[in-house]
Each structure stands twice: as C-alpha cells, then as structure tokens.
mmCIF file of C-alpha atoms and ligand atoms in Angstrom:
data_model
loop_
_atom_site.group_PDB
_atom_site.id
_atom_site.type_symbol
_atom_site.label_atom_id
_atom_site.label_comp_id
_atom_site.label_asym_id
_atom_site.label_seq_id
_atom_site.Cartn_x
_atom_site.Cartn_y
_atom_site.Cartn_z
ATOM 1 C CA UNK A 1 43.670 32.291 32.299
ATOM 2 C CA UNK A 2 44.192 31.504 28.540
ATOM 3 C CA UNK A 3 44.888 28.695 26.904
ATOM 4 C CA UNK A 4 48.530 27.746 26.634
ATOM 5 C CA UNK A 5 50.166 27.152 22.752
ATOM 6 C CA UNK A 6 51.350 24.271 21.947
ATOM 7 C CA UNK A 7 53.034 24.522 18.115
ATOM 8 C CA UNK A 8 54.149 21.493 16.493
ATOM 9 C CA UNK A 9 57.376 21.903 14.028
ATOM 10 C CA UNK A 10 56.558 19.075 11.090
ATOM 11 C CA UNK A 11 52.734 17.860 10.612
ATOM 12 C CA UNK A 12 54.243 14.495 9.584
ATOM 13 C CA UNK A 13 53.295 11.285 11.423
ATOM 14 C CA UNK A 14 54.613 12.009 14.644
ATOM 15 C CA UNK A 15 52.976 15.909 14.602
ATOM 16 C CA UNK A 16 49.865 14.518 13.493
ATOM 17 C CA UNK A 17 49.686 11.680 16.965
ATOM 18 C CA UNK A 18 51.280 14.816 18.610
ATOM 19 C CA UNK A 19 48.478 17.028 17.826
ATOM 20 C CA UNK A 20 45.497 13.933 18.318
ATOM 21 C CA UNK A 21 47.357 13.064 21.681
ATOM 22 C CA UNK A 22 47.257 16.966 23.001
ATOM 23 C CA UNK A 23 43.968 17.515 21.647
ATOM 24 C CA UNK A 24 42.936 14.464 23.914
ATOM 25 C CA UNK A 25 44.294 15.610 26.753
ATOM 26 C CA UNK A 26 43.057 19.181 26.559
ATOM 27 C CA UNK A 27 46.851 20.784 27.741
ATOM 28 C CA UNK A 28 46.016 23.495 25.507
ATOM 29 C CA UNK A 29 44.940 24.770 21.813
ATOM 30 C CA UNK A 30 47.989 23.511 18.794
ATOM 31 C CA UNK A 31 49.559 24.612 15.973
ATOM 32 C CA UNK A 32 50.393 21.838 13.615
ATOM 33 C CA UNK A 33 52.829 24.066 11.291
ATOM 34 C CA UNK A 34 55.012 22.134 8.070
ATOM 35 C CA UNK A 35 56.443 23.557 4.932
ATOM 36 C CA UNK A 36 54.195 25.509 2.256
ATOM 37 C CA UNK A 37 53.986 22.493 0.507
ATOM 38 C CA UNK A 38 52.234 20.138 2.847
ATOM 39 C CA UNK A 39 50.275 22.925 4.538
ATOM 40 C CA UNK A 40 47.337 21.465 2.687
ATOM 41 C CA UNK A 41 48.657 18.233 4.923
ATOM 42 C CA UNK A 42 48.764 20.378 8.368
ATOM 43 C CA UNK A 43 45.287 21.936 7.737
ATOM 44 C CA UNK A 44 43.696 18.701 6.702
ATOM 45 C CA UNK A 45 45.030 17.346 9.902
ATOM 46 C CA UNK A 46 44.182 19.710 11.968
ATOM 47 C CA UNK A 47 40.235 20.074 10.657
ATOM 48 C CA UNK A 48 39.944 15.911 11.041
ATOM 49 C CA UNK A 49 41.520 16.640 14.392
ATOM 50 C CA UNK A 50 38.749 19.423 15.164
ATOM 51 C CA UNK A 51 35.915 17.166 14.257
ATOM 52 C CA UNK A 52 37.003 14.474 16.511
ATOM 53 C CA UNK A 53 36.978 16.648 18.834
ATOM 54 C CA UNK A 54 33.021 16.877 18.749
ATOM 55 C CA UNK A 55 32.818 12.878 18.652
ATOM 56 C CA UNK A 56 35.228 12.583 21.434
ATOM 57 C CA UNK A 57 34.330 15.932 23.433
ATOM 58 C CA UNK A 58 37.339 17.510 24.008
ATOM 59 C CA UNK A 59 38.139 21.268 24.013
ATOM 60 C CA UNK A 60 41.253 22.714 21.680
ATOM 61 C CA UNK A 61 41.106 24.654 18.493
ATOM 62 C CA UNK A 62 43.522 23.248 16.434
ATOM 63 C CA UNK A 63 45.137 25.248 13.451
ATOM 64 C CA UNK A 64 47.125 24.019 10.136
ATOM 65 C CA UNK A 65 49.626 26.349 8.615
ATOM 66 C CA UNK A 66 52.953 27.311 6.962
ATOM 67 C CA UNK A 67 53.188 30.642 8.677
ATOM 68 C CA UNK A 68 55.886 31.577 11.643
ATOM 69 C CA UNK A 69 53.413 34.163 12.312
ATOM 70 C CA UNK A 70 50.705 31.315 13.830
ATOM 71 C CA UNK A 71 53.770 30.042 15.874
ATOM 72 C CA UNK A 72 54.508 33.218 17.444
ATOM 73 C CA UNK A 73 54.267 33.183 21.803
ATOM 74 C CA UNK A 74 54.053 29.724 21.792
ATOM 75 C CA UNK A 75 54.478 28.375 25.178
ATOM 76 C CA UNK A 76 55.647 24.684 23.950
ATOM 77 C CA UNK A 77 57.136 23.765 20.676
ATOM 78 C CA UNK A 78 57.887 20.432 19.572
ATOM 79 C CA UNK A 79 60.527 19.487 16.645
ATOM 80 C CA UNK A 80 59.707 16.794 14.357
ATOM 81 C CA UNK A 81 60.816 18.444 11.508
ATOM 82 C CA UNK A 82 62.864 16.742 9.102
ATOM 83 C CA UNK A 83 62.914 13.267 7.049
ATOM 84 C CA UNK A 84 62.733 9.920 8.854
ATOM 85 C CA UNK A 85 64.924 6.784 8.064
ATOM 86 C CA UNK A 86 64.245 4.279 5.605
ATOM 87 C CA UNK A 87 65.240 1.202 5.962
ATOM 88 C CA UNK A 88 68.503 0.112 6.010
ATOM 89 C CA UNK A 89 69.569 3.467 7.089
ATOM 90 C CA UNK A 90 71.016 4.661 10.468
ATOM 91 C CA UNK A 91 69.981 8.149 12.309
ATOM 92 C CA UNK A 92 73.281 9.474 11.513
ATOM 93 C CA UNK A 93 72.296 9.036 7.725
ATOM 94 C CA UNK A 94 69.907 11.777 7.815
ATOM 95 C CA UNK A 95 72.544 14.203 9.412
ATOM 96 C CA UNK A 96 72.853 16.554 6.082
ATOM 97 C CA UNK A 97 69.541 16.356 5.667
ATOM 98 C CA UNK A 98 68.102 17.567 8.932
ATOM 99 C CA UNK A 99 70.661 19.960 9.605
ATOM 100 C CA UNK A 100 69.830 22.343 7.317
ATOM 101 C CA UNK A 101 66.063 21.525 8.661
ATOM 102 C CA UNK A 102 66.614 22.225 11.848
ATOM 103 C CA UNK A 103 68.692 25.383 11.279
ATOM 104 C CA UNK A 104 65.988 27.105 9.455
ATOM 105 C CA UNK A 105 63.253 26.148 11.917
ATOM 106 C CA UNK A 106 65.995 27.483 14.579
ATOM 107 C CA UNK A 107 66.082 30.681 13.032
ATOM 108 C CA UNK A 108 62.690 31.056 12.633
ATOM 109 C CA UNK A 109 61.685 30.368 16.061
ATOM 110 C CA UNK A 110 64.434 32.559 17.777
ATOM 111 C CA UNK A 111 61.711 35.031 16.671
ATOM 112 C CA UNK A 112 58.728 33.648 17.013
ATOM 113 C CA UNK A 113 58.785 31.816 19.939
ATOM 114 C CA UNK A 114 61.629 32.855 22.226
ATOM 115 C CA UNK A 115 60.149 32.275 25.950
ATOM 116 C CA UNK A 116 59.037 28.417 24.577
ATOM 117 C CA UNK A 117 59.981 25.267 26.211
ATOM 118 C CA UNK A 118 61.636 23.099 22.994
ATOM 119 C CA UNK A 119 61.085 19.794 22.164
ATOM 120 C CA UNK A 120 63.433 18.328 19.711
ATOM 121 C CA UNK A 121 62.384 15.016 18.228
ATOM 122 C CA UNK A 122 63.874 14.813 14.916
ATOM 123 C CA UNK A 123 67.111 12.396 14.158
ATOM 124 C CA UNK A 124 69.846 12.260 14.640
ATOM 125 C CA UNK A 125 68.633 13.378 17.671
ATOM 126 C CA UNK A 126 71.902 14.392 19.731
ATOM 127 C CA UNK A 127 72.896 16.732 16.992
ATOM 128 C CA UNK A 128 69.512 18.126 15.795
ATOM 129 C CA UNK A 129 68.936 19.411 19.279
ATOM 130 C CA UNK A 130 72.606 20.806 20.208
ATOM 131 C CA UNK A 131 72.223 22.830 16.861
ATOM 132 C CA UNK A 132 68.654 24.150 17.814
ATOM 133 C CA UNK A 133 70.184 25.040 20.858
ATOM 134 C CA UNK A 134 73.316 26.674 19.030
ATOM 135 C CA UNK A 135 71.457 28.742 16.282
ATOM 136 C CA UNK A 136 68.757 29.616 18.805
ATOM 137 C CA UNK A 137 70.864 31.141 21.452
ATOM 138 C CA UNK A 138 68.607 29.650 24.182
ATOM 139 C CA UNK A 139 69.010 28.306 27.449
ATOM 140 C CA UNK A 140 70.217 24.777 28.043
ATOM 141 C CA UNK A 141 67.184 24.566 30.114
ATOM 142 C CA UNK A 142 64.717 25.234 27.506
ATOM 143 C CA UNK A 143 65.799 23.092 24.405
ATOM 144 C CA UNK A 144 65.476 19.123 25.330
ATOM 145 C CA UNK A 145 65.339 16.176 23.307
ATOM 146 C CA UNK A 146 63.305 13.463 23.484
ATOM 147 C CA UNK A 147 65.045 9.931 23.282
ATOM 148 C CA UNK A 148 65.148 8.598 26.989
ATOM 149 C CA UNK A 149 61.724 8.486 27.785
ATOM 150 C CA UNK A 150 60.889 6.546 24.418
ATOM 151 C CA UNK A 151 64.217 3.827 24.930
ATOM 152 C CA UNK A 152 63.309 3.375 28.487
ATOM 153 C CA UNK A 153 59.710 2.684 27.163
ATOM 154 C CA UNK A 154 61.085 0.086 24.772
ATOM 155 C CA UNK A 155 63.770 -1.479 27.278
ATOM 156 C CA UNK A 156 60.537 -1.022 29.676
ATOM 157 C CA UNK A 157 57.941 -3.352 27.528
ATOM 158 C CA UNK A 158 61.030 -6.020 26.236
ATOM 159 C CA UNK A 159 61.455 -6.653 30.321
ATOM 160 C CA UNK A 160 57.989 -6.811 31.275
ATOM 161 C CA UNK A 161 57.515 -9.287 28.320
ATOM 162 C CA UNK A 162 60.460 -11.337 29.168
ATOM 163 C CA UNK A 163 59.504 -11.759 32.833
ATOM 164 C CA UNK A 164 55.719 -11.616 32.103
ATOM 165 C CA UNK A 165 54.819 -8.771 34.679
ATOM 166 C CA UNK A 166 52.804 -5.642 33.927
ATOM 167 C CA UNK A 167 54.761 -2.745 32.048
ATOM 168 C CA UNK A 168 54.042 -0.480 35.155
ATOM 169 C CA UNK A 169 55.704 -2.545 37.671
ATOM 170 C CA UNK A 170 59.056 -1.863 35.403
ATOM 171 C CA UNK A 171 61.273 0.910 36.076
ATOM 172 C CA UNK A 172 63.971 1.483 33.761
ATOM 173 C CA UNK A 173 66.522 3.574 32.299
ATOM 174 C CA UNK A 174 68.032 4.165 29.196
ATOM 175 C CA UNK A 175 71.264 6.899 28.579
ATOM 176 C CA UNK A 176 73.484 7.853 26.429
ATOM 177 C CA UNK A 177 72.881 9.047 22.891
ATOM 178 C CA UNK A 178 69.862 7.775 20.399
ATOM 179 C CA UNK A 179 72.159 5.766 18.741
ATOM 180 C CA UNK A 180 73.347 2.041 18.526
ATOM 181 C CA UNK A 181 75.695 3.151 21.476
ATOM 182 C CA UNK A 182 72.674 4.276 24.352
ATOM 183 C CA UNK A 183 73.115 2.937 27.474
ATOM 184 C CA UNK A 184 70.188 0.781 29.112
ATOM 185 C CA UNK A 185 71.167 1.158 32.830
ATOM 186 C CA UNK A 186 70.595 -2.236 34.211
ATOM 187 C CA UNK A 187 72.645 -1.827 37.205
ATOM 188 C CA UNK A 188 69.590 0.529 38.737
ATOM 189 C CA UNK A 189 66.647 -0.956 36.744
ATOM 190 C CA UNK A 190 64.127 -2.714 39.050
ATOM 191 C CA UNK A 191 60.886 -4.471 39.419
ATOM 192 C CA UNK A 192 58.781 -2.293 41.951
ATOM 193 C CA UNK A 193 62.046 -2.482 43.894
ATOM 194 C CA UNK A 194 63.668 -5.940 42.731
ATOM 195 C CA UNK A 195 66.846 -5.573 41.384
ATOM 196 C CA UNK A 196 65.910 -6.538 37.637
ATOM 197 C CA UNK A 197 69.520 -8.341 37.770
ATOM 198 C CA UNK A 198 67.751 -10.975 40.136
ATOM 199 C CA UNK A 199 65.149 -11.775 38.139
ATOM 200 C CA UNK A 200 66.372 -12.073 34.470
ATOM 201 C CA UNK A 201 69.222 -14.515 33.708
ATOM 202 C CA UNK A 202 72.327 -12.517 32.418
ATOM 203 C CA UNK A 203 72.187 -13.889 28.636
ATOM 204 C CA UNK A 204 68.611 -12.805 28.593
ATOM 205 C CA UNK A 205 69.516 -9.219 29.546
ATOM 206 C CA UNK A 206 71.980 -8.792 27.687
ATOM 207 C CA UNK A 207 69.721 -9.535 24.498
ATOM 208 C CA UNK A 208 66.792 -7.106 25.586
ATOM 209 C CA UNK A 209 69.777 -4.819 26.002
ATOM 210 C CA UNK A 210 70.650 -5.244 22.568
ATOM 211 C CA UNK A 211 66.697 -5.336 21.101
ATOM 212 C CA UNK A 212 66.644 -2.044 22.951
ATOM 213 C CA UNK A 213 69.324 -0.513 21.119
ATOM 214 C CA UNK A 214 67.987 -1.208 17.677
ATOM 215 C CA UNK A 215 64.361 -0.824 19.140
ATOM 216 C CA UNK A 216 63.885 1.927 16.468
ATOM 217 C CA UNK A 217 65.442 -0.263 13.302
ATOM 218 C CA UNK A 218 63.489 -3.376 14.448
ATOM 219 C CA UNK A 219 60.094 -0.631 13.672
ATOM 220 C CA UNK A 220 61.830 0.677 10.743
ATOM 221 C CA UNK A 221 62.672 -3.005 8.848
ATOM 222 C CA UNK A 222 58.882 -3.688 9.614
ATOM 223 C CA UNK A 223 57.043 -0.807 7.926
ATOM 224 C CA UNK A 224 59.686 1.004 5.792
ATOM 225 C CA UNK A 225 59.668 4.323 8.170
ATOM 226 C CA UNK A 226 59.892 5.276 11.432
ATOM 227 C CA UNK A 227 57.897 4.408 14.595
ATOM 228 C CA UNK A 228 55.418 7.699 15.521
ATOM 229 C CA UNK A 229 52.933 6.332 18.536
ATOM 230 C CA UNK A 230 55.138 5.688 21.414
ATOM 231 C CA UNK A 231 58.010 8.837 19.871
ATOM 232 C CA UNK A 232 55.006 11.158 20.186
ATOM 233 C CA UNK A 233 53.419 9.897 23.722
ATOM 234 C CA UNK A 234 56.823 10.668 24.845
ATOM 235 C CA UNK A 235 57.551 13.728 23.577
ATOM 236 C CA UNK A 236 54.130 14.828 25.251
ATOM 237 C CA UNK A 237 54.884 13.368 28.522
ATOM 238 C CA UNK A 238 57.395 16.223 28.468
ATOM 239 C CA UNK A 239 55.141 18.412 27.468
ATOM 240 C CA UNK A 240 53.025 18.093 30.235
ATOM 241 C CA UNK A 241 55.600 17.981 32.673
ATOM 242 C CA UNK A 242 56.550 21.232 31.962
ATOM 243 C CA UNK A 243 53.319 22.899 31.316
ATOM 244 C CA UNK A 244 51.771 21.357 34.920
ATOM 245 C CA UNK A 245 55.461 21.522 36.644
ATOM 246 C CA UNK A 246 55.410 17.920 37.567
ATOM 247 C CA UNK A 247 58.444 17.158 38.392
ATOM 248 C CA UNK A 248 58.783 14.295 36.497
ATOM 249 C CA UNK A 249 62.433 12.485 36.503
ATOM 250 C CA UNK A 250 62.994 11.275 33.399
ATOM 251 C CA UNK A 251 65.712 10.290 30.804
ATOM 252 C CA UNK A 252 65.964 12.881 28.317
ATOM 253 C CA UNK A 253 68.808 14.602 26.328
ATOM 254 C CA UNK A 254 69.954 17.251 28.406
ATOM 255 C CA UNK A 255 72.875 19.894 27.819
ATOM 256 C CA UNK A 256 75.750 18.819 30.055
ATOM 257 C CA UNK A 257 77.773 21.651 31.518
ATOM 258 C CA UNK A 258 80.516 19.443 33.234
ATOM 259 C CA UNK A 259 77.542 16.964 34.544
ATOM 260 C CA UNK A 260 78.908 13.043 34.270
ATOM 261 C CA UNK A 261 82.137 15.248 33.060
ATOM 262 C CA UNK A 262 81.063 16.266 29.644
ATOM 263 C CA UNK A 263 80.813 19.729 28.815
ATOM 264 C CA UNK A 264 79.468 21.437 25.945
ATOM 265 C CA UNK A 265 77.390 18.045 24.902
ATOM 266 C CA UNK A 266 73.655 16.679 24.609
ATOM 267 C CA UNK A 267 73.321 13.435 25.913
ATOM 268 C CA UNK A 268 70.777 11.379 27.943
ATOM 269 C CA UNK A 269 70.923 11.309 31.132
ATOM 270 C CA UNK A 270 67.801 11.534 33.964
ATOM 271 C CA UNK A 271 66.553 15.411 34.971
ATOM 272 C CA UNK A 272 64.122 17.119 36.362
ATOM 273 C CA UNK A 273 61.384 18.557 34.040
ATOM 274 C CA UNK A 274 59.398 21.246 35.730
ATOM 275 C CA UNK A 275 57.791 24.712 35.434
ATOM 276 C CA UNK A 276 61.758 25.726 35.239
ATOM 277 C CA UNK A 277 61.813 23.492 32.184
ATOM 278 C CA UNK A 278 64.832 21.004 32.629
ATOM 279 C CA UNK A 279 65.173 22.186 36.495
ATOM 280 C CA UNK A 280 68.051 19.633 37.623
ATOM 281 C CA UNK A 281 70.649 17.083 35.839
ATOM 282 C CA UNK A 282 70.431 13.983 37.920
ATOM 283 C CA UNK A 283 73.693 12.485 38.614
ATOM 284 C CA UNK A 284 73.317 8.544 39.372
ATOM 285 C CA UNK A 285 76.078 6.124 40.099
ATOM 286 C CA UNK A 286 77.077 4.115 37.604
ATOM 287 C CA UNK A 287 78.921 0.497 37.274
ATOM 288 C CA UNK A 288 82.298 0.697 35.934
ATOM 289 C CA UNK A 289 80.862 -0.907 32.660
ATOM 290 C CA UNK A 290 78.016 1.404 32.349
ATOM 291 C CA UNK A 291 80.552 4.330 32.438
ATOM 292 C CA UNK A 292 82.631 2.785 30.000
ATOM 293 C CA UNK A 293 79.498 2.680 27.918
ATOM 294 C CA UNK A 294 78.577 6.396 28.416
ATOM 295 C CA UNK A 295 81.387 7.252 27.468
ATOM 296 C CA UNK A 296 81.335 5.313 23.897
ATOM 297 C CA UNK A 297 78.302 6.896 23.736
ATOM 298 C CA UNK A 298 79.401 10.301 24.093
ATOM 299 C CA UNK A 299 82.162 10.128 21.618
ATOM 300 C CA UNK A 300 79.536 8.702 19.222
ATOM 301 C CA UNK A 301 77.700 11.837 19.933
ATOM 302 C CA UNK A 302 81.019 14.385 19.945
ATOM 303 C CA UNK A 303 81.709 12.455 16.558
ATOM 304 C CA UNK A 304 78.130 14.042 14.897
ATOM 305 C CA UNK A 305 78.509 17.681 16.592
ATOM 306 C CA UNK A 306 81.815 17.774 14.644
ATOM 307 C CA UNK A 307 80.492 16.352 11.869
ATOM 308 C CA UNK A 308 77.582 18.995 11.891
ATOM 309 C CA UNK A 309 80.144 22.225 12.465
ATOM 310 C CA UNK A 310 81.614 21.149 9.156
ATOM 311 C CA UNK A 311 78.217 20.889 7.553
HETATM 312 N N1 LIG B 16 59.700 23.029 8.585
HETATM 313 C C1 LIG B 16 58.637 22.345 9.020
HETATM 314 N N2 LIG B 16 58.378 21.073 8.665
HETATM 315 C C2 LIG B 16 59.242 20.481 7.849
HETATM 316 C C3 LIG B 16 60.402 21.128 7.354
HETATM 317 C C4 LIG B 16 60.616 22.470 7.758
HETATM 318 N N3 LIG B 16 61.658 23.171 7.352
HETATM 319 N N4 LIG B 16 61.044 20.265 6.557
HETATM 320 C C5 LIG B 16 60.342 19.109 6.545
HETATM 321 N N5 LIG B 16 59.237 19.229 7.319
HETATM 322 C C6 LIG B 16 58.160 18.284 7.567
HETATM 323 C C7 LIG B 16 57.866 17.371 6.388
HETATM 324 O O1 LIG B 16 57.184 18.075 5.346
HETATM 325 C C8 LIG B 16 57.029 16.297 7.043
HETATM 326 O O2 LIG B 16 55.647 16.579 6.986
HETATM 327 O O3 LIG B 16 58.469 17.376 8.607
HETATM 328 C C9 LIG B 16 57.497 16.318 8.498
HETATM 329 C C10 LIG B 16 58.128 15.009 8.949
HETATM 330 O O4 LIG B 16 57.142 14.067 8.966
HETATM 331 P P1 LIG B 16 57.373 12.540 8.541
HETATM 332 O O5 LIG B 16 58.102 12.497 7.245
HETATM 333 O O6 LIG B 16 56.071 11.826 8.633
HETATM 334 O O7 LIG B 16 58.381 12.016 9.662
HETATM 335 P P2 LIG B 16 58.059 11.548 11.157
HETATM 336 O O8 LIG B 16 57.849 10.080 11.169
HETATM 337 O O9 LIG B 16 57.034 12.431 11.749
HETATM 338 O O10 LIG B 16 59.497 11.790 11.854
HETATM 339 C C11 LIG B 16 60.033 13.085 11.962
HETATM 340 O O11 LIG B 16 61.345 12.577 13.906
HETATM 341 O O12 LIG B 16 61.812 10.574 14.987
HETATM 342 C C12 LIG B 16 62.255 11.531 14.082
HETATM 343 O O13 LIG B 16 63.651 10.209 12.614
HETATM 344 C C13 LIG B 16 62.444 10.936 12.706
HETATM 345 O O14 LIG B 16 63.705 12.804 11.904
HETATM 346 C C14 LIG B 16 62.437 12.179 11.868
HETATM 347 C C15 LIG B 16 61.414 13.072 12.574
#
C-alpha cells in the first residue's frame, strides 16, 4: 500500500506546523504548495522539514512547490490559504480578501484533487469553506472546516485552568460560527461526567464563555497575527480521523441540509468524521438559550454567505 497525500493549500505559519505535525506523525508523505512567490518559502520549509526528519527519525518525503500538478490525487488537502488578521481586525475583515483566495484554489483543485477529503482553515471561516464547497461542486461530506475542535480546545484549557483539573478530564463543546457569536455549549459540557454547571460558579462561566469567544483576538492583540499551533493540531486531528476512519465526534463546520433546521449553511455543530469523511451530523439537545444563541450565530453566518454572493 502507498503512501497517502497529504497537500497543504498556503505554506504560511499554520502549513508550515501542518506539515512538521504530519511529518511527526508519519500519516503520510505532504505537499506544502503557496503562490509562485513564496515557493522559495514552501521549499525551504519543506527541506528543513526533511532534515528533521533524520534527527527525529520519521518517514515522509516532503515537497515545496507552486505547481497544481504536485497536488494532483491528493487524498487530504488542507486550506490555509489566504491572509490572517492583524490586530484590531475581525475575521469578517478579511472576507474580500480571501474570497477571491479561496475561489482560485477552488478551481484549481476541482481538477487536481477531486476524490480529496478538504480541510478549510482559512477566515472567515464559515464563508471560505461554503464557497470551496460552491465553486468546487463537491460533496457536503468532503469539504469541512475546522473551527470546533480548536474553540472547544480553548473553552477546554480556560475550564481546566479555572477549576485546576487536567485538560483531559474536560469535555467540551463549542458551536456555532468562528465568530464573536459561537456557541460554547455549557449545558452538556462536563468534567469526566460532572456537569461543569456544578462545579464553576455562574459569573465565572459566563466569563470563560466570553474569553472563549475572543480566544483568537486575545492571540492576535498579543503577537500582531494569528495563533498557528493549536489551529494546525486541530486541523490534523481531522486529518487523521479521516485517513484511519476513527470515528471521532467532534465540533466542526459541517454543511447543514435541514440539520438543527438550517439548510443550505456551514456552521458548527458535532459529526462524525470517518473513512466516509463527515459520516453523520450529530443532533444534541439544546437549552432554550443555547438555541437562541445558534441561531444569532447562524444569521451572523447567513449575513457573510450573502455578503460573499455579492463579492
Ligand atoms: N494559493 C496558495 N497559497 C496562498 C494563496 C493562494 N492563492 N494566497 C495566499 N497564499 C499563502 C500566502 O502566501 C501565505 O504563505 O497563504 C499563506 C498564509 O500564511 P500566513 O500568512 O502565515 O497565515 P496563517 O497564520 O498560516 O493563517 C492562514 O488561516 O486561521 C486562518 O485567519 C487565518 O485566514 C488565515 C489562514
């Protein structure tokens, strides 16, 4: 059996963790593909990347380069394509920017890479993935974004500090859009099985709801761009789900097809990533509150999809 492809859209800093983070985990060789002016950028990466290789002792051959042609049969592709916010600025900010981005790499890979499972990291996320999804032509189940996995990681880490219990004992969930408006489900969250509710006073919660929500400003104020660690550990836990059909339930923008009642949308809500890709839309109850907030969230979301039509 052959080595599966992994190509990553954007050698920036969250291709280049991509790529180490792959790499590391041997899932399979990686293309670390940007535009023909930074291809000096993706092949420098990619060499480094080689060479650790030897000092670490891992297995992958990893290629820089500027040609669609390296991408071709990929089995995994992963967005990152696109300029990240500055401070002061929102997600929605870069909308003009990244849309004609993400078209082009759309385009592109509707011929290169047709049978790949999609990955779309760049912001603003909601839209930048419905329009891969709409100039692509591909199936709901193969083009996901990754936002839910990295918010529950941050609402994850602000609760385990707050109560001072291991990160691993926490099991949250955040939904919604990647926006000031995502939902961090506290109604289900728990502590290996303790309601989270009974263990963190309600003031408290409500401000690690609100650190969540800016979670990716609070990185942004700090070091002028955009966090790339913990966006690209996620983006490769969904990687790996798919490539060894794990299973794994996770919060991740989906395409809703009259799930929660939205049609025609990507939001976040929990699925099933598998061989099948995104196998299942989980539906969870939800307080009365948290649906209110979904649905805030959505609109939010509708608001940029018309916004990008007109674009
Ligand atoms: N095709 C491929 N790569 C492109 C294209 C394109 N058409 N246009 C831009 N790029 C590349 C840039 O040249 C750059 O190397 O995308 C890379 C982005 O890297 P960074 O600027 O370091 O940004 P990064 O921090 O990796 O974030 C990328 O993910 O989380 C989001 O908000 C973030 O939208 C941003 C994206």
């Amino acid at each position: 059996m052959s080595r599966k492809k992994i190509s990553l859209i954007g050698a920036g800093n969250i291709g280049g963790e991509l790529a180490a983070l792959i790499a590391r985990k041997e899932l399979g060789d990686v293309v670390l593909f940007d535009i023909p002016e930074k291809e000096g950028v993706a092949k420098g990466k990619a060499l480094d990347l080689s060479q650790n290789g030897a000092v670490l002792g891992y297995d992958a051959k990893i290629t820089g380069t500027s040609s669609w042609a390296e991408v071709a049969g990929s089995d995994v592709v992963i967005i990152t394509a696109g300029v990240p916010r500055k401070a002061g600025m929102s997600r929605d900010d870069l909308l003009g920017i990244n849309l004609k981005i993400i078209r082009s790499v759309g385009e592109n890979l509707k011929k290169a890479a047709p049978d790949a499972f999609v990955i779309v990291v760049s912001n603003p996320l909601d839209a930048m993935v419905y329009e891969l999804k709409r100039v692509t032509g591909f199936s709901g189940k193969k083009v996901v974004g990754m936002a839910g996995v990295l918010d529950s990681a941050r609402f994850q880490l602000f609760l385990a500090e707050e109560m001072g219990v291991s990160v691993k004992d926490v099991r949250p969930m955040v939904l919604g859009g990647h926006g000031d408006t995502m939902v961090p489900v506290t109604s289900n969250c728990t502590v290996n099985g303790i309601p989270v509710t009974q263990l963190v006073a309600a003031d408290k919660l409500a401000a690690i709801v609100d650190r969540t929500r800016n979670g990716g400003g609070e990185i942004v104020k700090l070091m002028g761009t955009s966090a790339f660690y913990a966006p690209a550990s996620a983006a490769v836990l969904m990687a790996e789900a798919y490539l060894k059909d794990l299973k794994r339930l996770v919060a991740c923008a989906a395409y809703l097809d009259g799930e929660y009642g939205y049609k025609d949308l990507y939001m976040g809500v929990p699925v099933v990533i598998g061989a099948g890709g995104v196998e299942k839309v989980v539906t969870i109850a939800l307080t009365g509150d948290e649906k209110a907030m979904l649905e805030k969230s959505a609109a939010a979301v509708k608001e940029l999809i018309e916004a990008s039509k007109k674009l």
